[in-house]
């Protein structure tokens, strides 16, 4: 990956860290602008739900389909498939970013301990900040995408990226639409989920040419049919078993 692309990857990670910090500090200090944005969107969603009960059923279904349970199961299945092919690093990445990311959610929620909105439309356990759905969906889907993307044709990869982006947007909207999360919780969840994914990628990614290789090469050079990225090394049993 070229230096500009490496810089972009680092910049996105730094931006995610800043956004997460802003959401956290904004809640702790009760910043007026953040409070207004949170409640304006929550109240609008609540008003729609009162008038149209199907609103709650629809977004509850979206929240479940893109929620932790299905994503953790998906991650476990994908990790087992990788292990059967001796793709150890791919399996570890998928396990860390799907079944095991719940520990990150619990830790983050415990540090902030923000109560959920009083206008909740469905029951939800635990605390509010950050959104576990947003966090875990981001980490799990990015991990799956990073493993599969290099194997796809250009147009299929484009569709996969679009579906991933849409899924993350939908799960965030669902949590706010159900009034179980403030919008700032969702933004924080996306940010922390991305940071956790980057950390896992850095730990488990193979570096066949040394540790200086960028960790996000697969996300930027997937379109080349010849594997100049080294991503397929992740799926190579010899490299995975090394």
Short mmCIF file of C-alpha atoms in Angstrom, two decimals, residues 1-2 5 148-155 157-158 161 217-232:
data_model
loop_
_atom_site.label_atom_id
_atom_site.label_comp_id
_atom_site.label_asym_id
_atom_site.label_seq_id
_atom_site.Cartn_x
_atom_site.Cartn_y
_atom_site.Cartn_z
CA UNK A 1 0.00 0.00 0.00
CA UNK A 2 1.31 3.45 -0.85
CA UNK A 5 -3.13 5.12 1.62
CA UNK A 148 -13.44 -11.89 1.80
CA UNK A 149 -12.87 -8.73 -0.21
CA UNK A 150 -9.57 -9.76 -1.85
CA UNK A 151 -11.25 -12.90 -3.19
CA UNK A 152 -14.06 -11.04 -4.92
CA UNK A 153 -14.34 -9.57 -8.38
CA UNK A 154 -14.37 -5.79 -8.55
CA UNK A 155 -18.13 -5.36 -8.94
CA UNK A 157 -16.54 -6.25 -3.93
CA UNK A 158 -18.25 -2.95 -4.59
CA UNK A 161 -18.79 -2.63 0.55
CA UNK A 217 -3.83 -2.95 2.42
CA UNK A 218 -6.78 -5.24 1.72
CA UNK A 219 -9.29 -2.44 2.10
CA UNK A 220 -7.66 -0.30 -0.54
CA UNK A 221 -6.25 -2.66 -3.20
CA UNK A 222 -8.88 -5.39 -3.36
CA UNK A 223 -9.76 -4.55 -6.96
CA UNK A 224 -6.53 -5.91 -8.44
CA UNK A 225 -6.96 -9.44 -9.64
CA UNK A 226 -3.31 -10.29 -9.00
CA UNK A 227 -2.76 -10.39 -5.28
CA UNK A 228 -0.19 -7.63 -4.97
CA UNK A 229 -1.59 -6.82 -1.54
CA UNK A 230 -0.43 -9.92 0.26
CA UNK A 231 -3.96 -10.32 1.61
CA UNK A 232 -4.32 -13.82 0.27
#
